[in-house]
Amino acid sequence: MSSANRYDVTTWPVGDPAHDIGEVLNSIIADVHSRQSASVDSDGGRPGAVIVIPPGDYRLRTQVVIDLSFLRIEGSGHGFTSSSIRFNVPEEEWTDLHELWPGGSRILVDLSVAAGASEREGAAFVVSRSGSPRISSVEFAGFCIDGLHFTGERSGRHPENSYFNGKTGIYVESANDSFRISEMGFVYLEHALTICNADALSIHDNFVAECGSCIELRGWGQASKITDNLIGAGPDGYSIYAENHGGLLITANNVFPRGASSVHLESVSRSSVTANRLHSFYPGMLVLAGGSSENLVASNHLLRDHEPWTPFLGVDNGLDDLYGLVRVEGSDNSIIGNHVSEVIDSASIRPAGARPVVIRLASGSGNYVATNHVVARGVHASTGGSAFEAQVDALLATSAAETLAVTAVAVDPASTRNTILDSGTDAEVQADRAVNAVRPTPTVD
Amino acid sequence: MSSANRYDVTTWPVGDPAHDIGEVLNSIIADVHSRQSASVDSDGGRPGAVIVIPPGDYRLRTQVVIDLSFLRIEGSGHGFTSSSIRFNVPEEEWTDLHELWPGGSRILVDLSVAAGASEREGAAFVVSRSGSPRISSVEFAGFCIDGLHFTGERSGRHPENSYFNGKTGIYVESANDSFRISEMGFVYLEHALTICNADALSIHDNFVAECGSCIELRGWGQASKITDNLIGAGPDGYSIYAENHGGLLITANNVFPRGASSVHLESVSRSSVTANRLHSFYPGMLVLAGGSSENLVASNHLLRDHEPWTPFLGVDNGLDDLYGLVRVEGSDNSIIGNHVSEVIDSASIRPAGARPVVIRLASGSGNYVATNHVVARGVHASTGGSAFEAQVDALLATSAAETLAVTAVAVDPASTRNTILDSGTDAEVQADRAVNAVRPTPTVD
Amino acid sequence: MSSANRYDVTTWPVGDPAHDIGEVLNSIIADVHSRQSASVDSDGGRPGAVIVIPPGDYRLRTQVVIDLSFLRIEGSGHGFTSSSIRFNVPEEEWTDLHELWPGGSRILVDLSVAAGASEREGAAFVVSRSGSPRISSVEFAGFCIDGLHFTGERSGRHPENSYFNGKTGIYVESANDSFRISEMGFVYLEHALTICNADALSIHDNFVAECGSCIELRGWGQASKITDNLIGAGPDGYSIYAENHGGLLITANNVFPRGASSVHLESVSRSSVTANRLHSFYPGMLVLAGGSSENLVASNHLLRDHEPWTPFLGVDNGLDDLYGLVRVEGSDNSIIGNHVSEVIDSASIRPAGARPVVIRLASGSGNYVATNHVVARGVHASTGGSAFEAQVDALLATSAAETLAVTAVAVDPASTRNTILDSGTDAEVQADRAVNAVRPTPTVD
């Protein structure tokens, strides 16, 4: 292209993008800087640039540091394929496979990460700028960040199933405004996308799967959205995590297992979790902790069932079935109009013989829980063939199961003045009626 | 562009894209294959390619077959314009029209399709690959697939209003993973987009209208999303159809008429239909059939009114007003917080004198129906001028109508142990109270 | 690129895009027209074109007029940065700032707009075409329209904080079909995006902030969607406004202050406002006026709190606290499953000593209000440091506040036959029980 503000990594004269796209990108960013210093006039800005990554394999051996507003890095393919399934295919069958690796505009993260390195140190992309104003409108779009291998030690699991390798896809360190992350693919990273101190952030329409943790909003922030993504973390990590955020909108996401949780909000206020589809294999799939208050959880579909795939049998997040599938440690939240399906192998319930808890109000007060529908089934779990088929079989197996007795809503003594309406029969709501208002779901006499 | 993995159909040396873009695309795909065979190393992948279709008219005389992961085909314009309106303008006025056809990056599907051909045979694009892994991350973005003409025989309708021509836009035959269909336009195809055996599919932000059927997910599948699309099928077809899917998220779509149904789920489980706007001219607009269970239908706006446009007057889907605007044949579903407007010409009710049924639980058990608001009006239908103006007039005509007595919720004897709360007055809920729990919407004494 | 239908403003031989991109764009449009006239054959269309705007600063001194279907104008960066914050930084500190202006593919609107000019006259882009068919599938994507300066007179405010300058970003005058506005940035325009007479419009995933009014759908229209945008208007304007629309879907938006309203629907019917996050500093944040009927307002999070930023202290929209945070002047609407947080400095309540009204049914009949959760807190407002930090602090401050007595639902005598369920305690619902059905939220005895 003709424009001086449009770059293509495959034609840039410095470095070899196949050998180290990090060197190439840093060189391009330096070039944008050098050209910007002369370009400011009375109304004239520093417009940034777009850097194009055509489809291809690009090894990254040097961390990219972005300290420039209005930079867009754009590929032409999110390139996900399941590395997890492939690593669990016997190696002698690999020659029969059409492809072994993710693709598209694919960055192979080949940093040597020291043991104990921080998320920032292990990141392929770091965004960091001090001073004012906050760095704005950096955009990542349409490419794949592939961490290649997991290498951690987890008892009973092959290292490639550990979800640990010290690698981060994108780490945004500085307070930031109006960033966009769209149409990206993230795979086999310990942390896919970690953004600190975000304002008006958009994480939209990405594919973030087979990463230790997927989306983490850290520090504090406001007025952001996580929308319309396909997401699934590893068994020890977060699919969606946010802390100290206000006005966060989490909607229209399809979050699949594993993930220690599907959505974990820590000290988050006045935010929304609506119209998502959430699926988990463990308790604690939606957690409002740390005094998270005045949030809305509505119109979500939550399914918890059991692990169907042999390599992960016996793996869990360490929580027992009394923890709550939805757990609230905070005040004045609204939990309205959700559907919850809980499908458990009765033999696996912990503590043995317990009645699993679906919604647990553990502390706080003034929460409002209305018109939620809990369906609980006991099954005798069995594993299937391939990962995909076993999962679909499990998802569709609704009819053969037996009814499982659960506590639809449990209110701890530490939580008071809550309102619970039409979210469980009288027997299914465990709450002190003297300090909580309860209207059980009507039953046939 | 410089990259060997970026192609432009207008510069490829084989074939003439204006005469047959199918030949050009197949030649490019063969080229990607030939270059891939040498490119695999220890971490090196087969990254695929992007094929660019600039705005323009491209006739397709040869079916495109995609058997390659990570292929992205990308245009610069979804190019919809209403062919339906144009074909119903008198031909002598055509010379006054600014344009006669859809545009953008437009593929004119000019396959000769034999009578009785399968969807696959009549498809402009077929995705098919055997072996492992499943084909992944094929992306279609930003172009228009135009079937040009309808040619079928439907009694009383001009062939161009038949919605039959044997043509399919995209047919995905093989099990697939992480596909993306975005910003596309589909028009005048008998089947726009048919995808079999999908995992983690994203159908997002497309324009699919004036097609016999629009989006059909066949075979089986899981963890996919159909989000933020504008959709409207023909009177005999599906706007959104899925079968044997689990964990499907259908949200934020605006589905307009006609469509025999707006959303039809067949043996679908643990899925969501939330925050959509659905509009239909016939009963049976949202159907959960074949034992569809544990699904959530929430926060949707459903409008049924009557056909306002002369060429389609008298056309319907053959269902009568007792069938149910929302029909459930399955168990443990949740129908929560929807608004339903039913506006019918009283003279057209079938069977004559019947009370139309809004939500019908026809079989299954354990369904939960809460806080739905049904507004029903009887009108004396009349047709307006142009299609657009008549539709807007009808949409805005809320005040002049008279109240219409309906059955808000009808529970058949074959369906038991359902819970129906605040979704109709006592007189509006027709259910055996001995086997279903009913709390009528309160009324003023 | 090779295609005759692909243009780049930086290589077009007519005009200088840095000096006046308006002249360049009009010249390109004329070229598309001149080439189209020869291109129609039996199935052949007038496919339009794509015009690329690479990142850079482009002054616009000539209004662009689009009278051509299937035109896509595409940049590579929405380029938002806060001009509002910058204009409120002392000028002597500007030299320390990394950048002073928005960026990306940035159009500097430098029209001289006469006092009293219409929105159309002050528009950077006008879309206008008479005759048939309606102009279709014009697409704006991925660039920034920057109005540069506000220049109006508002008592007590610096002109740059006035939100008045007579400039409009995009003004669509003619009836239109299947337009798309995506990934755009709009900043410092009196009107960002005004579209008249829209059918099947998509306004998706944009950043529209620091504009007088943001999204305005005027005239009439149908079957459109406003989805997944970040939006925030000035204190005198609209964030989202629509009039005489049917079947409009407003979902998944994050609307932040200021905005005289967050969503204002005027004579809108059978439309949806669902799963949004809305934040405002004033009463009247969600208004259904002019007989707006049969609409669904569900699963939204609404927060009203107080202005935290010094330059706008004392600014409001003139409405008092009895007006209603949600105000309904219309019939048969559904307000279901919303969370409302109202946080007010008790000393600022108007009229003094009044109980603020959250949901007010002012006229009409047959509205259905169910399972809404109102949380009200009185605070002693204080202002913080920077705009960003003060806002986050305010958003997270949930615990220290005292309970504030409010009227959760007020029904005026002019509004009758409404149903109000579980949306406020008996004391919080102010309605004539003889003509409205009320079931108060249960309380502990």
PDB file of N, CA and C in Angstrom, chain A residues 198-199 219-223 244-247 267-270 294, chain C residues 279 281 303 305-309 343 379-401:
ATOM      1  N   ALA A 198      -8.278  -0.724  32.815  1.00  0.00           N
ATOM      2  CA  ALA A 198      -8.911  -0.452  31.522  1.00  0.00           C
ATOM      3  C   ALA A 198     -10.104   0.485  31.651  1.00  0.00           C
ATOM      4  N   ASP A 199     -10.242   1.349  30.696  1.00  0.00           N
ATOM      5  CA  ASP A 199     -11.415   2.212  30.565  1.00  0.00           C
ATOM      6  C   ASP A 199     -11.971   2.037  29.152  1.00  0.00           C
ATOM      7  N   GLY A 219      -6.201  -4.843  38.278  1.00  0.00           N
ATOM      8  CA  GLY A 219      -6.059  -3.466  38.747  1.00  0.00           C
ATOM      9  C   GLY A 219      -7.425  -2.905  39.080  1.00  0.00           C
ATOM     10  N   TRP A 220      -7.890  -1.999  38.214  1.00  0.00           N
ATOM     11  CA  TRP A 220      -9.229  -1.479  38.360  1.00  0.00           C
ATOM     12  C   TRP A 220      -9.649  -0.970  36.997  1.00  0.00           C
ATOM     13  N   GLY A 221     -10.895  -0.628  36.853  1.00  0.00           N
ATOM     14  CA  GLY A 221     -11.329  -0.166  35.545  1.00  0.00           C
ATOM     15  C   GLY A 221     -12.817   0.080  35.494  1.00  0.00           C
ATOM     16  N   GLN A 222     -13.289   0.558  34.348  1.00  0.00           N
ATOM     17  CA  GLN A 222     -14.697   0.920  34.216  1.00  0.00           C
ATOM     18  C   GLN A 222     -15.169   0.845  32.765  1.00  0.00           C
ATOM     19  N   ALA A 223     -16.488   0.756  32.634  1.00  0.00           N
ATOM     20  CA  ALA A 223     -17.202   1.014  31.386  1.00  0.00           C
ATOM     21  C   ALA A 223     -16.673   0.202  30.214  1.00  0.00           C
ATOM     22  N   ASN A 244     -12.130  -5.097  40.792  1.00  0.00           N
ATOM     23  CA  ASN A 244     -12.253  -3.655  41.000  1.00  0.00           C
ATOM     24  C   ASN A 244     -12.748  -2.921  39.753  1.00  0.00           C
ATOM     25  N   HIS A 245     -13.674  -3.551  39.049  1.00  0.00           N
ATOM     26  CA  HIS A 245     -14.261  -2.908  37.890  1.00  0.00           C
ATOM     27  C   HIS A 245     -15.668  -2.433  38.224  1.00  0.00           C
ATOM     28  N   GLY A 246     -16.050  -1.337  37.632  1.00  0.00           N
ATOM     29  CA  GLY A 246     -17.422  -0.856  37.687  1.00  0.00           C
ATOM     30  C   GLY A 246     -17.948  -0.729  36.277  1.00  0.00           C
ATOM     31  N   GLY A 247     -19.237  -1.011  36.110  1.00  0.00           N
ATOM     32  CA  GLY A 247     -19.841  -0.794  34.802  1.00  0.00           C
ATOM     33  C   GLY A 247     -19.323  -1.706  33.713  1.00  0.00           C
ATOM     34  N   SER A 267     -14.522  -7.986  43.867  1.00  0.00           N
ATOM     35  CA  SER A 267     -14.719  -6.568  44.183  1.00  0.00           C
ATOM     36  C   SER A 267     -15.171  -5.780  42.946  1.00  0.00           C
ATOM     37  N   VAL A 268     -16.103  -6.349  42.249  1.00  0.00           N
ATOM     38  CA  VAL A 268     -16.670  -5.721  41.053  1.00  0.00           C
ATOM     39  C   VAL A 268     -18.058  -5.196  41.391  1.00  0.00           C
ATOM     40  N   SER A 269     -18.363  -4.002  40.938  1.00  0.00           N
ATOM     41  CA  SER A 269     -19.642  -3.390  41.279  1.00  0.00           C
ATOM     42  C   SER A 269     -20.379  -2.891  40.048  1.00  0.00           C
ATOM     43  N   ARG A 270     -21.693  -2.904  40.171  1.00  0.00           N
ATOM     44  CA  ARG A 270     -22.552  -2.257  39.169  1.00  0.00           C
ATOM     45  C   ARG A 270     -22.203  -2.711  37.758  1.00  0.00           C
ATOM     46  N   GLU A 294     -24.170  -4.943  43.794  1.00  0.00           N
ATOM     47  CA  GLU A 294     -25.051  -4.245  42.852  1.00  0.00           C
ATOM     48  C   GLU A 294     -24.824  -4.694  41.405  1.00  0.00           C
TER      49      GLU A 294
ATOM     50  N   HIS C 279     -25.613   3.976  32.206  1.00  0.00           N
ATOM     51  CA  HIS C 279     -25.124   4.777  33.328  1.00  0.00           C
ATOM     52  C   HIS C 279     -25.389   6.247  33.028  1.00  0.00           C
ATOM     53  N   PHE C 281     -26.040  10.399  34.928  1.00  0.00           N
ATOM     54  CA  PHE C 281     -25.944  11.266  36.114  1.00  0.00           C
ATOM     55  C   PHE C 281     -27.261  11.963  36.439  1.00  0.00           C
ATOM     56  N   LEU C 303     -27.577   2.388  36.186  1.00  0.00           N
ATOM     57  CA  LEU C 303     -26.960   3.079  37.322  1.00  0.00           C
ATOM     58  C   LEU C 303     -27.111   4.566  37.114  1.00  0.00           C
ATOM     59  N   ASP C 305     -25.742   7.770  39.151  1.00  0.00           N
ATOM     60  CA  ASP C 305     -25.083   8.371  40.302  1.00  0.00           C
ATOM     61  C   ASP C 305     -24.798   9.831  39.976  1.00  0.00           C
ATOM     62  N   HIS C 306     -23.822  10.407  40.602  1.00  0.00           N
ATOM     63  CA  HIS C 306     -23.640  11.852  40.502  1.00  0.00           C
ATOM     64  C   HIS C 306     -22.352  12.173  39.754  1.00  0.00           C
ATOM     65  N   GLU C 307     -22.347  13.327  39.206  1.00  0.00           N
ATOM     66  CA  GLU C 307     -21.191  13.845  38.457  1.00  0.00           C
ATOM     67  C   GLU C 307     -19.957  13.901  39.352  1.00  0.00           C
ATOM     68  N   PRO C 308     -18.872  13.221  38.956  1.00  0.00           N
ATOM     69  CA  PRO C 308     -17.690  13.266  39.820  1.00  0.00           C
ATOM     70  C   PRO C 308     -16.619  14.250  39.364  1.00  0.00           C
ATOM     71  N   TRP C 309     -16.814  14.914  38.238  1.00  0.00           N
ATOM     72  CA  TRP C 309     -15.702  15.629  37.621  1.00  0.00           C
ATOM     73  C   TRP C 309     -15.939  17.134  37.679  1.00  0.00           C
ATOM     74  N   VAL C 343     -27.972   6.229  43.135  1.00  0.00           N
ATOM     75  CA  VAL C 343     -27.059   6.726  44.159  1.00  0.00           C
ATOM     76  C   VAL C 343     -27.063   8.248  44.072  1.00  0.00           C
ATOM     77  N   VAL C 379     -25.657   9.360  49.358  1.00  0.00           N
ATOM     78  CA  VAL C 379     -24.224   9.574  49.599  1.00  0.00           C
ATOM     79  C   VAL C 379     -23.981  11.066  49.808  1.00  0.00           C
ATOM     80  N   HIS C 380     -22.824  11.376  50.283  1.00  0.00           N
ATOM     81  CA  HIS C 380     -22.369  12.748  50.329  1.00  0.00           C
ATOM     82  C   HIS C 380     -21.330  12.882  49.236  1.00  0.00           C
ATOM     83  N   ALA C 381     -21.724  13.445  48.136  1.00  0.00           N
ATOM     84  CA  ALA C 381     -20.883  13.444  46.946  1.00  0.00           C
ATOM     85  C   ALA C 381     -19.622  14.260  47.159  1.00  0.00           C
ATOM     86  N   SER C 382     -18.539  13.765  46.650  1.00  0.00           N
ATOM     87  CA  SER C 382     -17.301  14.520  46.621  1.00  0.00           C
ATOM     88  C   SER C 382     -16.664  14.263  45.274  1.00  0.00           C
ATOM     89  N   THR C 383     -15.797  15.131  44.860  1.00  0.00           N
ATOM     90  CA  THR C 383     -15.122  14.951  43.584  1.00  0.00           C
ATOM     91  C   THR C 383     -13.727  14.432  43.834  1.00  0.00           C
ATOM     92  N   GLY C 384     -13.202  13.760  42.859  1.00  0.00           N
ATOM     93  CA  GLY C 384     -11.910  13.128  43.005  1.00  0.00           C
ATOM     94  C   GLY C 384     -10.852  13.833  42.207  1.00  0.00           C
ATOM     95  N   GLY C 385      -9.831  13.097  41.813  1.00  0.00           N
ATOM     96  CA  GLY C 385      -8.719  13.688  41.100  1.00  0.00           C
ATOM     97  C   GLY C 385      -9.004  13.746  39.612  1.00  0.00           C
ATOM     98  N   SER C 386      -8.365  12.895  38.868  1.00  0.00           N
ATOM     99  CA  SER C 386      -8.571  12.907  37.431  1.00  0.00           C
ATOM    100  C   SER C 386      -9.959  12.370  37.128  1.00  0.00           C
ATOM    101  N   ALA C 387     -10.407  12.626  35.906  1.00  0.00           N
ATOM    102  CA  ALA C 387     -11.728  12.159  35.506  1.00  0.00           C
ATOM    103  C   ALA C 387     -11.828  10.660  35.656  1.00  0.00           C
ATOM    104  N   PHE C 388     -10.844   9.942  35.176  1.00  0.00           N
ATOM    105  CA  PHE C 388     -10.903   8.485  35.174  1.00  0.00           C
ATOM    106  C   PHE C 388     -10.944   7.932  36.594  1.00  0.00           C
ATOM    107  N   GLU C 389     -10.015   8.404  37.429  1.00  0.00           N
ATOM    108  CA  GLU C 389      -9.957   7.851  38.776  1.00  0.00           C
ATOM    109  C   GLU C 389     -11.185   8.209  39.601  1.00  0.00           C
ATOM    110  N   ALA C 390     -11.653   9.426  39.425  1.00  0.00           N
ATOM    111  CA  ALA C 390     -12.852   9.813  40.162  1.00  0.00           C
ATOM    112  C   ALA C 390     -14.037   8.955  39.764  1.00  0.00           C
ATOM    113  N   GLN C 391     -14.141   8.664  38.485  1.00  0.00           N
ATOM    114  CA  GLN C 391     -15.261   7.844  38.021  1.00  0.00           C
ATOM    115  C   GLN C 391     -15.176   6.427  38.566  1.00  0.00           C
ATOM    116  N   VAL C 392     -13.995   5.848  38.516  1.00  0.00           N
ATOM    117  CA  VAL C 392     -13.854   4.482  39.026  1.00  0.00           C
ATOM    118  C   VAL C 392     -14.133   4.453  40.516  1.00  0.00           C
ATOM    119  N   ASP C 393     -13.603   5.411  41.236  1.00  0.00           N
ATOM    120  CA  ASP C 393     -13.870   5.469  42.670  1.00  0.00           C
ATOM    121  C   ASP C 393     -15.369   5.511  42.942  1.00  0.00           C
ATOM    122  N   ALA C 394     -16.061   6.348  42.201  1.00  0.00           N
ATOM    123  CA  ALA C 394     -17.501   6.470  42.422  1.00  0.00           C
ATOM    124  C   ALA C 394     -18.209   5.160  42.088  1.00  0.00           C
ATOM    125  N   LEU C 395     -17.771   4.536  41.014  1.00  0.00           N
ATOM    126  CA  LEU C 395     -18.424   3.294  40.598  1.00  0.00           C
ATOM    127  C   LEU C 395     -18.262   2.188  41.625  1.00  0.00           C
ATOM    128  N   LEU C 396     -17.137   2.174  42.292  1.00  0.00           N
ATOM    129  CA  LEU C 396     -16.864   1.078  43.214  1.00  0.00           C
ATOM    130  C   LEU C 396     -17.362   1.355  44.627  1.00  0.00           C
ATOM    131  N   ALA C 397     -17.793   2.585  44.884  1.00  0.00           N
ATOM    132  CA  ALA C 397     -18.170   2.957  46.255  1.00  0.00           C
ATOM    133  C   ALA C 397     -19.579   2.480  46.554  1.00  0.00           C
ATOM    134  N   THR C 398     -19.732   1.222  46.882  1.00  0.00           N
ATOM    135  CA  THR C 398     -21.073   0.703  47.152  1.00  0.00           C
ATOM    136  C   THR C 398     -21.375   0.535  48.630  1.00  0.00           C
ATOM    137  N   SER C 399     -20.375   0.423  49.430  1.00  0.00           N
ATOM    138  CA  SER C 399     -20.638  -0.048  50.788  1.00  0.00           C
ATOM    139  C   SER C 399     -20.867   1.065  51.800  1.00  0.00           C
ATOM    140  N   ALA C 400     -20.225   2.203  51.589  1.00  0.00           N
ATOM    141  CA  ALA C 400     -20.246   3.219  52.638  1.00  0.00           C
ATOM    142  C   ALA C 400     -21.542   4.028  52.659  1.00  0.00           C
ATOM    143  N   ALA C 401     -22.396   3.769  51.687  1.00  0.00           N
ATOM    144  CA  ALA C 401     -23.560   4.629  51.549  1.00  0.00           C
ATOM    145  C   ALA C 401     -24.697   4.212  52.476  1.00  0.00           C
TER     146      ALA C 401
END
